[in-house]
C-alpha cells in the first residue's frame, strides 16, 4: 500500500502482490522460497521464516509502530481517519465485486 501511496488496496493473492511491487530481488526470492516451502507443509505457521523475511517484517513493524504513535496524539482525528479508511475499503470491495 505504501508503494501505491495508500490509494488502492493491494492484491489479496501473495504472488500477484509480489508482481505488482518493487522490492529487493533477494527479499523477493526469499519470500517465493518460503511460499514453496509452505505449500509442502501440512499446516501453515510452523517454523520460522528466513532471516531476510524476519528482518523485513521487523523493520516494517518498527516503521509503522512509530506511525501509530502519532495517531494516539489525536484520538478524534484517528477515529475520523479510521472511519474514512473503513469506508474506502468497503467501497473498494463493493466496486471490485460488481
PDB file of C-alpha atoms in Angstrom, residues 14-89:
ATOM      1  CA  UNK A  14       0.541 -13.027  -2.406  1.00  0.00           C
ATOM      2  CA  UNK A  15       2.047 -13.835  -5.807  1.00  0.00           C
ATOM      3  CA  UNK A  16       0.021 -11.104  -7.553  1.00  0.00           C
ATOM      4  CA  UNK A  17       1.087  -8.670  -4.846  1.00  0.00           C
ATOM      5  CA  UNK A  18       4.760  -9.550  -5.363  1.00  0.00           C
ATOM      6  CA  UNK A  19       4.411  -8.994  -9.115  1.00  0.00           C
ATOM      7  CA  UNK A  20       2.937  -5.532  -8.540  1.00  0.00           C
ATOM      8  CA  UNK A  21       5.549  -4.136  -6.146  1.00  0.00           C
ATOM      9  CA  UNK A  22       9.192  -3.176  -6.240  1.00  0.00           C
ATOM     10  CA  UNK A  23      11.313  -4.891  -3.573  1.00  0.00           C
ATOM     11  CA  UNK A  24      14.888  -6.112  -3.391  1.00  0.00           C
ATOM     12  CA  UNK A  25      15.383  -9.197  -5.542  1.00  0.00           C
ATOM     13  CA  UNK A  26      16.927 -11.193  -2.681  1.00  0.00           C
ATOM     14  CA  UNK A  27      13.892 -10.433  -0.495  1.00  0.00           C
ATOM     15  CA  UNK A  28      11.542 -11.419  -3.346  1.00  0.00           C
ATOM     16  CA  UNK A  29      13.456 -14.704  -3.762  1.00  0.00           C
ATOM     17  CA  UNK A  30      13.326 -15.389  -0.005  1.00  0.00           C
ATOM     18  CA  UNK A  31       9.559 -14.811   0.030  1.00  0.00           C
ATOM     19  CA  UNK A  32       8.996 -17.034  -3.011  1.00  0.00           C
ATOM     20  CA  UNK A  33      11.173 -19.745  -1.438  1.00  0.00           C
ATOM     21  CA  UNK A  34       9.083 -19.515   1.723  1.00  0.00           C
ATOM     22  CA  UNK A  35       5.863 -19.817  -0.307  1.00  0.00           C
ATOM     23  CA  UNK A  36       7.218 -23.005  -1.909  1.00  0.00           C
ATOM     24  CA  UNK A  37       8.143 -24.473   1.487  1.00  0.00           C
ATOM     25  CA  UNK A  38       4.738 -23.566   2.926  1.00  0.00           C
ATOM     26  CA  UNK A  39       2.969 -25.257   0.000  1.00  0.00           C
ATOM     27  CA  UNK A  40       4.602 -28.531   1.037  1.00  0.00           C
ATOM     28  CA  UNK A  41       3.835 -28.256   4.759  1.00  0.00           C
ATOM     29  CA  UNK A  42       0.763 -29.794   6.339  1.00  0.00           C
ATOM     30  CA  UNK A  43      -0.065 -26.719   8.373  1.00  0.00           C
ATOM     31  CA  UNK A  44       0.723 -23.038   7.993  1.00  0.00           C
ATOM     32  CA  UNK A  45       2.547 -21.255  10.792  1.00  0.00           C
ATOM     33  CA  UNK A  46       5.065 -23.979  11.660  1.00  0.00           C
ATOM     34  CA  UNK A  47       8.688 -22.875  11.930  1.00  0.00           C
ATOM     35  CA  UNK A  48      10.336 -19.520  11.357  1.00  0.00           C
ATOM     36  CA  UNK A  49      10.567 -17.638   8.065  1.00  0.00           C
ATOM     37  CA  UNK A  50      14.034 -16.945   6.594  1.00  0.00           C
ATOM     38  CA  UNK A  51      16.092 -14.288   8.404  1.00  0.00           C
ATOM     39  CA  UNK A  52      15.772 -11.851   5.489  1.00  0.00           C
ATOM     40  CA  UNK A  53      11.969 -12.024   5.717  1.00  0.00           C
ATOM     41  CA  UNK A  54      12.087 -11.721   9.532  1.00  0.00           C
ATOM     42  CA  UNK A  55      14.279  -8.615   9.211  1.00  0.00           C
ATOM     43  CA  UNK A  56      11.955  -7.046   6.622  1.00  0.00           C
ATOM     44  CA  UNK A  57       8.905  -7.649   8.836  1.00  0.00           C
ATOM     45  CA  UNK A  58      10.679  -6.336  11.931  1.00  0.00           C
ATOM     46  CA  UNK A  59      11.721  -3.149  10.127  1.00  0.00           C
ATOM     47  CA  UNK A  60       8.191  -2.644   8.787  1.00  0.00           C
ATOM     48  CA  UNK A  61       6.746  -3.163  12.260  1.00  0.00           C
ATOM     49  CA  UNK A  62       9.114  -0.551  13.722  1.00  0.00           C
ATOM     50  CA  UNK A  63       8.367   1.952  10.957  1.00  0.00           C
ATOM     51  CA  UNK A  64       4.592   1.626  11.285  1.00  0.00           C
ATOM     52  CA  UNK A  65       4.544   1.412  15.088  1.00  0.00           C
ATOM     53  CA  UNK A  66       6.030   4.912  15.106  1.00  0.00           C
ATOM     54  CA  UNK A  67       3.251   5.962  12.751  1.00  0.00           C
ATOM     55  CA  UNK A  68       0.605   4.524  15.091  1.00  0.00           C
ATOM     56  CA  UNK A  69       2.099   6.504  18.000  1.00  0.00           C
ATOM     57  CA  UNK A  70       1.352   9.665  16.026  1.00  0.00           C
ATOM     58  CA  UNK A  71      -2.319   8.632  15.807  1.00  0.00           C
ATOM     59  CA  UNK A  72      -2.577   8.404  19.601  1.00  0.00           C
ATOM     60  CA  UNK A  73      -1.752  12.114  19.859  1.00  0.00           C
ATOM     61  CA  UNK A  74      -5.070  12.996  18.176  1.00  0.00           C
ATOM     62  CA  UNK A  75      -7.684  10.329  19.058  1.00  0.00           C
ATOM     63  CA  UNK A  76     -10.560  12.205  17.377  1.00  0.00           C
ATOM     64  CA  UNK A  77      -8.577  12.640  14.181  1.00  0.00           C
ATOM     65  CA  UNK A  78      -7.613   8.983  14.326  1.00  0.00           C
ATOM     66  CA  UNK A  79     -11.263   7.926  14.648  1.00  0.00           C
ATOM     67  CA  UNK A  80     -12.183  10.087  11.652  1.00  0.00           C
ATOM     68  CA  UNK A  81      -9.308   8.618   9.636  1.00  0.00           C
ATOM     69  CA  UNK A  82     -10.330   5.079  10.604  1.00  0.00           C
ATOM     70  CA  UNK A  83     -13.902   5.807   9.532  1.00  0.00           C
ATOM     71  CA  UNK A  84     -12.712   7.108   6.159  1.00  0.00           C
ATOM     72  CA  UNK A  85     -10.391   4.117   5.713  1.00  0.00           C
ATOM     73  CA  UNK A  86     -13.225   1.703   6.530  1.00  0.00           C
ATOM     74  CA  UNK A  87     -15.464   3.492   4.044  1.00  0.00           C
ATOM     75  CA  UNK A  88     -12.735   3.353   1.385  1.00  0.00           C
ATOM     76  CA  UNK A  89     -12.147  -0.389   1.842  1.00  0.00           C
TER      77      UNK A  89
END
